[in-house]
Amino acid sequence: MGALFDLRTLFLIGSLAGGICAVTLFASRRIHRPSESGLAWAAVSQLLFSLSMLMISLRGIIPDWLSVVLGNTTGPAGMIVLYESIRRLCQMPPRPGSAVTAIAAVMSLQILLGPSLDLFATRLQITSAIQGGYAALMLPLLRRRLPADPRVPMLCAIGLAGFFVGVHLTRLLWIAAFGAQTSPDGQFAAGLLQSLIAATFTLAPMMHAMVLMSLVNGRISADLRRIATTDDLTGLATRRHFFGRVRERLGREGSSVAVLMLDLDWFKQVNDRYGHKIGDRVLVHFACLLRSSLAAGDHAARYGGEEFCALIERATEEQVRAAAQALCDAVRASPFEQDSLTIPITVSIGVALAREGGSVEELVSIADRRVYLAKAMGRDRVVDRTSAKRAAAAGREHASLPLHSAVV
């Protein structure tokens, strides 16, 4: 086992891997702006781990104050910096001053102990206490982000932090019970457990880098998914995402599923008179009204420009009509207000029941035609199947009158 598990070579390989991970993390820091600071600090942490393992691998070759004092300072310093990285990735207030102070305290303690290897067990206990303690501090930060971040990468991060808490705790208990064995030259911790722990530490930079990059890539995927499904201005669903929701709901029995098309009245005049900046705020205001007026399980989207759409489900067709009318009334009763500016807004709504069309596109087309009918009838109103039939009948009746009667 000694030839296959040479600790000096193992730490040298770990140092090289840590350096590669540091470069990778630093070079990748700008792929996700919100995570940039966290990745930069993570790169520094891996560089410190790499330096620590390099100092340990050269023990007996370079001066002891480098291999012992610096080697036992940079290892815990790497974990302190990694904790600061996790704070930033978890969107907690950064504490660079606390990190620098803690590293200075570790260095002072190692300088106080001196370069002698006689305090081998004490140094191992100090290192494990610091690294295990900071790994434990990461756990509540990571758990708090679990609902907001991609679940699998975050669970991996929690698991890795918990694993290292367990490793360092095991090492502390082992040394307290059995002391710390050393290699024949007195340069390295010996024994099966210590060798396995050393092997774990050499793999740590790669594990850290893989988990951190997995977390950041998960956030990028979530951001892309949000961009694809959410309108940037209003926060409502995009048209494409809305169409997918409608397809999922078509064909339900025992209830009335309906598509609503909504068009703000006279919106071009708002843009022309007050400017597009105010116009955008009016759209956001309307989106908030739309969102708050819908029931749980309903869905709203921005169709384009000042056009919106909604998917609602009620027990009867009459309840669908009532929900659309309540929305129309709520918009009329809630003008846009900013400082001394008040802009009345109204909306024309077209309603299409799911059973009126065989596809999403057909339903949207029906609802859209009814929006135009609502505008032709004077705006600020709801047109559904019943009112559209009445309007059509009235039009036919008007067209059938004698010319002099129509003129009168």
GROMACS .gro file of C-alpha atoms in nm:
model
  408
    1MET     CA    1   0.000   0.000   0.000
    2GLY     CA    2   0.288   0.236   0.073
    3ALA     CA    3   0.409   0.234  -0.286
    4LEU     CA    4   0.060   0.287  -0.426
    5PHE     CA    5  -0.043   0.541  -0.167
    6ASP     CA    6   0.256   0.770  -0.136
    7LEU     CA    7   0.133   1.074   0.056
    8ARG     CA    8   0.390   1.314  -0.083
    9THR     CA    9   0.288   1.230  -0.440
   10LEU     CA   10  -0.079   1.236  -0.342
   11PHE     CA   11  -0.057   1.589  -0.203
   12LEU     CA   12   0.144   1.703  -0.505
   13ILE     CA   13  -0.128   1.575  -0.739
   14GLY     CA   14  -0.393   1.738  -0.517
   15SER     CA   15  -0.203   2.067  -0.538
   16LEU     CA   16  -0.198   2.050  -0.916
   17ALA     CA   17  -0.572   1.966  -0.928
   18GLY     CA   18  -0.647   2.255  -0.692
   19GLY     CA   19  -0.457   2.497  -0.914
   20ILE     CA   20  -0.647   2.379  -1.221
   21CYS     CA   21  -0.979   2.416  -1.035
   22ALA     CA   22  -0.881   2.767  -0.923
   23VAL     CA   23  -0.806   2.873  -1.281
   24THR     CA   24  -1.129   2.712  -1.406
   25LEU     CA   25  -1.346   2.886  -1.147
   26PHE     CA   26  -1.182   3.223  -1.202
   27ALA     CA   27  -1.211   3.195  -1.580
   28SER     CA   28  -1.580   3.098  -1.546
   29ARG     CA   29  -1.676   3.373  -1.303
   30ARG     CA   30  -1.846   3.592  -1.567
   31ILE     CA   31  -2.076   3.329  -1.715
   32HIS     CA   32  -2.338   3.430  -1.455
   33ARG     CA   33  -2.321   3.786  -1.328
   34PRO     CA   34  -2.504   3.729  -0.997
   35SER     CA   35  -2.255   3.450  -0.912
   36GLU     CA   36  -1.941   3.631  -1.031
   37SER     CA   37  -1.820   3.744  -0.689
   38GLY     CA   38  -1.886   3.404  -0.533
   39LEU     CA   39  -1.692   3.221  -0.806
   40ALA     CA   40  -1.398   3.463  -0.775
   41TRP     CA   41  -1.374   3.396  -0.401
   42ALA     CA   42  -1.412   3.022  -0.466
   43ALA     CA   43  -1.116   3.042  -0.707
   44VAL     CA   44  -0.905   3.202  -0.433
   45SER     CA   45  -1.010   2.931  -0.188
   46GLN     CA   46  -0.899   2.655  -0.428
   47LEU     CA   47  -0.568   2.836  -0.481
   48LEU     CA   48  -0.513   2.839  -0.104
   49PHE     CA   49  -0.596   2.468  -0.080
   50SER     CA   50  -0.353   2.405  -0.365
   51LEU     CA   51  -0.079   2.602  -0.190
   52SER     CA   52  -0.140   2.416   0.135
   53MET     CA   53  -0.106   2.075  -0.031
   54LEU     CA   54   0.206   2.191  -0.218
   55MET     CA   55   0.368   2.299   0.109
   56ILE     CA   56   0.281   1.966   0.271
   57SER     CA   57   0.410   1.763  -0.025
   58LEU     CA   58   0.745   1.946  -0.002
   59ARG     CA   59   0.779   1.896   0.374
   60GLY     CA   60   1.138   1.808   0.457
   61ILE     CA   61   1.255   1.957   0.128
   62ILE     CA   62   1.175   2.323   0.186
   63PRO     CA   63   1.221   2.514   0.515
   64ASP     CA   64   0.986   2.404   0.794
   65TRP     CA   65   0.842   2.753   0.843
   66LEU     CA   66   0.708   2.725   0.487
   67SER     CA   67   0.593   2.364   0.492
   68VAL     CA   68   0.462   2.364   0.850
   69VAL     CA   69   0.354   2.719   0.934
   70LEU     CA   70   0.239   2.826   0.587
   71GLY     CA   71   0.101   2.483   0.499
   72ASN     CA   72  -0.115   2.474   0.812
   73THR     CA   73  -0.228   2.835   0.760
   74THR     CA   74  -0.334   2.819   0.395
   75GLY     CA   75  -0.547   2.505   0.442
   76PRO     CA   76  -0.782   2.658   0.702
   77ALA     CA   77  -0.762   2.991   0.515
   78GLY     CA   78  -0.895   2.814   0.207
   79MET     CA   79  -1.200   2.696   0.401
   80ILE     CA   80  -1.257   3.045   0.546
   81VAL     CA   81  -1.246   3.197   0.196
   82LEU     CA   82  -1.473   2.918   0.064
   83TYR     CA   83  -1.725   3.009   0.336
   84GLU     CA   84  -1.715   3.371   0.215
   85SER     CA   85  -1.771   3.240  -0.137
   86ILE     CA   86  -2.077   3.044  -0.023
   87ARG     CA   87  -2.214   3.353   0.153
   88ARG     CA   88  -2.195   3.546  -0.172
   89LEU     CA   89  -2.341   3.262  -0.379
   90CYS     CA   90  -2.627   3.239  -0.128
   91GLN     CA   91  -2.685   3.616  -0.166
   92MET     CA   92  -2.596   3.690   0.195
   93PRO     CA   93  -2.419   4.014   0.293
   94PRO     CA   94  -2.046   3.971   0.220
   95ARG     CA   95  -1.804   3.977   0.514
   96PRO     CA   96  -1.456   4.014   0.366
   97GLY     CA   97  -1.331   4.183   0.682
   98SER     CA   98  -1.432   3.887   0.895
   99ALA     CA   99  -1.256   3.649   0.655
  100VAL     CA  100  -0.933   3.849   0.662
  101THR     CA  101  -0.946   3.875   1.043
  102ALA     CA  102  -1.002   3.501   1.080
  103ILE     CA  103  -0.712   3.420   0.845
  104ALA     CA  104  -0.487   3.658   1.037
  105ALA     CA  105  -0.583   3.484   1.361
  106VAL     CA  106  -0.503   3.141   1.213
  107MET     CA  107  -0.165   3.263   1.090
  108SER     CA  108  -0.083   3.417   1.429
  109LEU     CA  109  -0.169   3.089   1.600
  110GLN     CA  110   0.050   2.888   1.362
  111ILE     CA  111   0.338   3.130   1.406
  112LEU     CA  112   0.295   3.100   1.782
  113LEU     CA  113   0.314   2.720   1.759
  114GLY     CA  114   0.628   2.748   1.549
  115PRO     CA  115   0.765   2.520   1.276
  116SER     CA  116   0.837   2.222   1.500
  117LEU     CA  117   0.665   1.894   1.413
  118ASP     CA  118   0.646   1.795   1.779
  119LEU     CA  119   0.293   1.942   1.801
  120PHE     CA  120   0.169   1.731   1.511
  121ALA     CA  121  -0.155   1.619   1.680
  122THR     CA  122  -0.233   1.972   1.801
  123ARG     CA  123  -0.194   2.116   1.451
  124LEU     CA  124  -0.420   1.849   1.303
  125GLN     CA  125  -0.686   1.921   1.567
  126ILE     CA  126  -0.670   2.296   1.506
  127THR     CA  127  -0.694   2.248   1.129
  128SER     CA  128  -0.990   2.010   1.155
  129ALA     CA  129  -1.170   2.230   1.410
  130ILE     CA  130  -1.145   2.535   1.183
  131GLN     CA  131  -1.228   2.359   0.857
  132GLY     CA  132  -1.506   2.148   1.006
  133GLY     CA  133  -1.651   2.452   1.185
  134TYR     CA  134  -1.665   2.661   0.867
  135ALA     CA  135  -1.812   2.369   0.674
  136ALA     CA  136  -2.085   2.351   0.941
  137LEU     CA  137  -2.150   2.725   0.903
  138MET     CA  138  -2.219   2.669   0.532
  139LEU     CA  139  -2.505   2.427   0.600
  140PRO     CA  140  -2.773   2.677   0.717
  141LEU     CA  141  -2.682   2.915   0.432
  142LEU     CA  142  -2.724   2.640   0.174
  143ARG     CA  143  -3.044   2.504   0.329
  144ARG     CA  144  -3.197   2.853   0.324
  145ARG     CA  145  -3.139   2.874  -0.052
  146LEU     CA  146  -3.286   2.529  -0.121
  147PRO     CA  147  -3.635   2.656  -0.222
  148ALA     CA  148  -3.491   2.924  -0.453
  149ASP     CA  149  -3.210   2.736  -0.630
  150PRO     CA  150  -3.201   2.428  -0.854
  151ARG     CA  151  -3.269   2.143  -0.613
  152VAL     CA  152  -3.021   1.874  -0.718
  153PRO     CA  153  -2.706   2.096  -0.730
  154MET     CA  154  -2.803   2.256  -0.399
  155LEU     CA  155  -2.858   1.917  -0.236
  156CYS     CA  156  -2.514   1.812  -0.363
  157ALA     CA  157  -2.363   2.126  -0.208
  158ILE     CA  158  -2.537   2.054   0.123
  159GLY     CA  159  -2.424   1.693   0.109
  160LEU     CA  160  -2.062   1.789   0.037
  161ALA     CA  161  -2.054   2.039   0.324
  162GLY     CA  162  -2.209   1.782   0.557
  163PHE     CA  163  -1.959   1.519   0.441
  164PHE     CA  164  -1.663   1.739   0.532
  165VAL     CA  165  -1.818   1.822   0.868
  166GLY     CA  166  -1.830   1.447   0.932
  167VAL     CA  167  -1.472   1.390   0.809
  168HIS     CA  168  -1.325   1.660   1.033
  169LEU     CA  169  -1.534   1.551   1.331
  170THR     CA  170  -1.415   1.192   1.284
  171ARG     CA  171  -1.055   1.309   1.269
  172LEU     CA  172  -1.093   1.515   1.587
  173LEU     CA  173  -1.246   1.225   1.778
  174TRP     CA  174  -0.986   0.979   1.645
  175ILE     CA  175  -0.694   1.199   1.749
  176ALA     CA  176  -0.852   1.261   2.091
  177ALA     CA  177  -0.888   0.886   2.145
  178PHE     CA  178  -0.576   0.742   1.979
  179GLY     CA  179  -0.343   1.034   1.909
  180ALA     CA  180  -0.182   1.107   1.571
  181GLN     CA  181   0.054   0.853   1.419
  182THR     CA  182   0.327   0.984   1.192
  183SER     CA  183   0.531   0.836   0.910
  184PRO     CA  184   0.881   0.704   0.994
  185ASP     CA  185   1.037   1.035   0.891
  186GLY     CA  186   0.787   1.225   1.106
  187GLN     CA  187   0.670   1.436   0.811
  188PHE     CA  188   0.314   1.305   0.753
  189ALA     CA  189   0.018   1.174   0.948
  190ALA     CA  190   0.016   0.796   0.912
  191GLY     CA  191  -0.235   0.516   0.965
  192LEU     CA  192  -0.525   0.396   0.749
  193LEU     CA  193  -0.777   0.658   0.864
  194GLN     CA  194  -0.536   0.949   0.826
  195SER     CA  195  -0.433   0.824   0.482
  196LEU     CA  196  -0.795   0.801   0.370
  197ILE     CA  197  -0.862   1.151   0.504
  198ALA     CA  198  -0.554   1.281   0.321
  199ALA     CA  199  -0.680   1.120  -0.001
  200THR     CA  200  -1.019   1.286   0.055
  201PHE     CA  201  -0.856   1.626   0.098
  202THR     CA  202  -0.667   1.591  -0.229
  203LEU     CA  203  -0.999   1.530  -0.405
  204ALA     CA  204  -1.169   1.820  -0.228
  205PRO     CA  205  -1.080   2.095  -0.481
  206MET     CA  206  -1.231   1.892  -0.766
  207MET     CA  207  -1.542   1.817  -0.561
  208HIS     CA  208  -1.580   2.183  -0.465
  209ALA     CA  209  -1.536   2.302  -0.824
  210MET     CA  210  -1.779   2.044  -0.967
  211VAL     CA  211  -2.051   2.126  -0.715
  212LEU     CA  212  -2.009   2.503  -0.749
  213MET     CA  213  -2.013   2.491  -1.129
  214SER     CA  214  -2.314   2.259  -1.120
  215LEU     CA  215  -2.495   2.509  -0.897
  216VAL     CA  216  -2.411   2.804  -1.122
  217ASN     CA  217  -2.507   2.611  -1.437
  218GLY     CA  218  -2.837   2.523  -1.268
  219ARG     CA  219  -2.897   2.891  -1.201
  220ILE     CA  220  -2.819   2.976  -1.563
  221SER     CA  221  -3.068   2.712  -1.680
  222ALA     CA  222  -3.331   2.849  -1.441
  223ASP     CA  223  -3.269   3.204  -1.569
  224LEU     CA  224  -3.303   3.091  -1.930
  225ARG     CA  225  -3.622   2.905  -1.844
  226ARG     CA  226  -3.760   3.216  -1.672
  227ILE     CA  227  -3.668   3.435  -1.970
  228ALA     CA  228  -3.842   3.191  -2.203
  229THR     CA  229  -4.159   3.173  -1.994
  230THR     CA  230  -4.189   3.517  -1.831
  231ASP     CA  231  -4.245   3.859  -1.984
  232ASP     CA  232  -3.963   4.084  -1.867
  233LEU     CA  233  -4.174   4.399  -1.820
  234THR     CA  234  -4.488   4.268  -1.649
  235GLY     CA  235  -4.373   3.943  -1.492
  236LEU     CA  236  -4.664   3.759  -1.654
  237ALA     CA  237  -4.620   3.447  -1.867
  238THR     CA  238  -4.510   3.477  -2.227
  239ARG     CA  239  -4.749   3.392  -2.511
  240ARG     CA  240  -4.566   3.066  -2.588
  241HIS     CA  241  -4.579   2.950  -2.228
  242PHE     CA  242  -4.945   3.048  -2.205
  243PHE     CA  243  -5.031   2.842  -2.513
  244GLY     CA  244  -4.872   2.541  -2.346
  245ARG     CA  245  -5.085   2.592  -2.034
  246VAL     CA  246  -5.401   2.613  -2.245
  247ARG     CA  247  -5.316   2.288  -2.425
  248GLU     CA  248  -5.281   2.115  -2.088
  249ARG     CA  249  -5.629   2.227  -1.984
  250LEU     CA  250  -5.825   2.164  -2.303
  251GLY     CA  251  -6.070   1.877  -2.297
  252ARG     CA  252  -6.151   1.890  -1.926
  253GLU     CA  253  -6.497   1.773  -1.834
  254GLY     CA  254  -6.736   1.915  -1.577
  255SER     CA  255  -6.621   2.275  -1.590
  256SER     CA  256  -6.599   2.572  -1.825
  257VAL     CA  257  -6.245   2.647  -1.935
  258ALA     CA  258  -6.217   2.977  -2.119
  259VAL     CA  259  -5.958   3.192  -2.290
  260LEU     CA  260  -5.984   3.568  -2.237
  261MET     CA  261  -5.822   3.817  -2.472
  262LEU     CA  262  -5.779   4.162  -2.318
  263ASP     CA  263  -5.685   4.482  -2.497
  264LEU     CA  264  -5.629   4.811  -2.315
  265ASP     CA  265  -5.847   5.085  -2.463
  266TRP     CA  266  -5.687   5.394  -2.616
  267PHE     CA  267  -5.340   5.283  -2.510
  268LYS     CA  268  -5.171   5.443  -2.811
  269GLN     CA  269  -5.296   5.778  -2.687
  270VAL     CA  270  -5.130   5.714  -2.350
  271ASN     CA  271  -4.794   5.654  -2.523
  272ASP     CA  272  -4.838   5.954  -2.751
  273ARG     CA  273  -4.937   6.191  -2.470
  274TYR     CA  274  -4.722   6.075  -2.178
  275GLY     CA  275  -4.438   5.882  -2.342
  276HIS     CA  276  -4.344   5.516  -2.353
  277LYS     CA  277  -4.194   5.520  -2.003
  278ILE     CA  278  -4.532   5.606  -1.851
  279GLY     CA  279  -4.693   5.366  -2.097
  280ASP     CA  280  -4.477   5.082  -1.964
  281ARG     CA  281  -4.579   5.168  -1.609
  282VAL     CA  282  -4.944   5.159  -1.710
  283LEU     CA  283  -4.887   4.811  -1.853
  284VAL     CA  284  -4.725   4.698  -1.528
  285HIS     CA  285  -5.016   4.847  -1.333
  286PHE     CA  286  -5.265   4.662  -1.550
  287ALA     CA  287  -5.069   4.337  -1.515
  288CYS     CA  288  -5.091   4.368  -1.136
  289LEU     CA  289  -5.467   4.424  -1.159
  290LEU     CA  290  -5.501   4.123  -1.388
  291ARG     CA  291  -5.296   3.900  -1.162
  292SER     CA  292  -5.483   4.003  -0.846
  293SER     CA  293  -5.825   3.965  -1.010
  294LEU     CA  294  -5.775   3.604  -1.115
  295ALA     CA  295  -5.844   3.305  -0.894
  296ALA     CA  296  -5.595   3.042  -0.785
  297GLY     CA  297  -5.531   2.812  -1.079
  298ASP     CA  298  -5.599   3.080  -1.340
  299HIS     CA  299  -5.314   3.194  -1.564
  300ALA     CA  300  -5.237   3.529  -1.725
  301ALA     CA  301  -4.993   3.624  -1.998
  302ARG     CA  302  -4.884   3.920  -2.203
  303TYR     CA  303  -4.979   3.847  -2.563
  304GLY     CA  304  -4.792   4.144  -2.708
  305GLY     CA  305  -4.794   4.523  -2.678
  306GLU     CA  306  -5.106   4.623  -2.484
  307GLU     CA  307  -5.274   4.287  -2.548
  308PHE     CA  308  -5.303   4.031  -2.270
  309CYS     CA  309  -5.467   3.693  -2.234
  310ALA     CA  310  -5.592   3.479  -1.949
  311LEU     CA  311  -5.695   3.119  -1.895
  312ILE     CA  312  -5.972   3.074  -1.640
  313GLU     CA  313  -6.178   2.779  -1.525
  314ARG     CA  314  -6.518   2.810  -1.359
  315ALA     CA  315  -6.808   2.574  -1.293
  316THR     CA  316  -7.042   2.732  -1.550
  317GLU     CA  317  -7.038   2.961  -1.850
  318GLU     CA  318  -7.224   3.225  -1.646
  319GLN     CA  319  -6.944   3.226  -1.388
  320VAL     CA  320  -6.689   3.273  -1.665
  321ARG     CA  321  -6.882   3.576  -1.786
  322ALA     CA  322  -6.908   3.710  -1.430
  323ALA     CA  323  -6.533   3.671  -1.375
  324ALA     CA  324  -6.454   3.857  -1.697
  325GLN     CA  325  -6.698   4.135  -1.610
  326ALA     CA  326  -6.552   4.167  -1.259
  327LEU     CA  327  -6.207   4.209  -1.414
  328CYS     CA  328  -6.341   4.475  -1.653
  329ASP     CA  329  -6.500   4.661  -1.360
  330ALA     CA  330  -6.184   4.636  -1.148
  331VAL     CA  331  -5.972   4.794  -1.422
  332ARG     CA  332  -6.220   5.080  -1.468
  333ALA     CA  333  -6.219   5.143  -1.092
  334SER     CA  334  -5.838   5.145  -1.065
  335PRO     CA  335  -5.680   5.424  -1.272
  336PHE     CA  336  -5.305   5.450  -1.299
  337GLU     CA  337  -5.173   5.705  -1.048
  338GLN     CA  338  -4.823   5.846  -1.010
  339ASP     CA  339  -4.754   6.160  -0.811
  340SER     CA  340  -5.012   6.413  -0.940
  341LEU     CA  341  -5.075   6.216  -1.261
  342THR     CA  342  -5.394   6.010  -1.295
  343ILE     CA  343  -5.468   5.811  -1.610
  344PRO     CA  344  -5.807   5.634  -1.634
  345ILE     CA  345  -5.779   5.295  -1.800
  346THR     CA  346  -6.039   5.055  -1.935
  347VAL     CA  347  -6.015   4.721  -2.108
  348SER     CA  348  -6.208   4.538  -2.380
  349ILE     CA  349  -6.238   4.164  -2.322
  350GLY     CA  350  -6.323   3.882  -2.561
  351VAL     CA  351  -6.418   3.542  -2.416
  352ALA     CA  352  -6.393   3.205  -2.593
  353LEU     CA  353  -6.500   2.881  -2.423
  354ALA     CA  354  -6.283   2.575  -2.475
  355ARG     CA  355  -6.567   2.385  -2.640
  356GLU     CA  356  -6.592   2.651  -2.913
  357GLY     CA  357  -6.259   2.559  -3.069
  358GLY     CA  358  -6.049   2.251  -3.123
  359SER     CA  359  -5.709   2.412  -3.068
  360VAL     CA  360  -5.541   2.693  -2.877
  361GLU     CA  361  -5.501   2.892  -3.195
  362GLU     CA  362  -5.874   2.867  -3.275
  363LEU     CA  363  -5.973   2.978  -2.925
  364VAL     CA  364  -5.738   3.275  -2.932
  365SER     CA  365  -5.870   3.372  -3.277
  366ILE     CA  366  -6.231   3.358  -3.153
  367ALA     CA  367  -6.151   3.559  -2.840
  368ASP     CA  368  -5.953   3.810  -3.047
  369ARG     CA  369  -6.246   3.868  -3.287
  370ARG     CA  370  -6.467   3.932  -2.987
  371VAL     CA  371  -6.221   4.190  -2.855
  372TYR     CA  372  -6.258   4.380  -3.184
  373LEU     CA  373  -6.633   4.348  -3.152
  374ALA     CA  374  -6.614   4.489  -2.798
  375LYS     CA  375  -6.420   4.787  -2.930
  376ALA     CA  376  -6.670   4.837  -3.211
  377MET     CA  377  -6.949   4.835  -2.954
  378GLY     CA  378  -6.787   5.118  -2.758
  379ARG     CA  379  -6.499   4.957  -2.562
  380ASP     CA  380  -6.482   4.892  -2.185
  381ARG     CA  381  -6.696   4.580  -2.207
  382VAL     CA  382  -6.697   4.200  -2.222
  383VAL     CA  383  -6.808   4.010  -2.530
  384ASP     CA  384  -6.867   3.637  -2.497
  385ARG     CA  385  -7.059   3.385  -2.705
  386THR     CA  386  -7.401   3.512  -2.591
  387SER     CA  387  -7.334   3.882  -2.640
  388ALA     CA  388  -7.165   3.813  -2.974
  389LYS     CA  389  -7.481   3.633  -3.092
  390ARG     CA  390  -7.696   3.922  -2.975
  391ALA     CA  391  -7.475   4.171  -3.159
  392ALA     CA  392  -7.488   3.959  -3.474
  393ALA     CA  393  -7.867   3.931  -3.451
  394ALA     CA  394  -7.899   4.306  -3.400
  395GLY     CA  395  -7.679   4.363  -3.704
  396ARG     CA  396  -7.892   4.136  -3.920
  397GLU     CA  397  -8.210   4.303  -3.797
  398HIS     CA  398  -8.067   4.644  -3.873
  399ALA     CA  399  -7.963   4.532  -4.220
  400SER     CA  400  -8.313   4.390  -4.294
  401LEU     CA  401  -8.494   4.719  -4.224
  402PRO     CA  402  -8.617   4.931  -4.520
  403LEU     CA  403  -8.373   5.200  -4.617
  404HIS     CA  404  -8.585   5.488  -4.485
  405SER     CA  405  -8.632   5.306  -4.151
  406ALA     CA  406  -8.257   5.247  -4.121
  407VAL     CA  407  -8.187   5.613  -4.185
  408VAL     CA  408  -8.444   5.723  -3.927
   0.00000   0.00000   0.00000
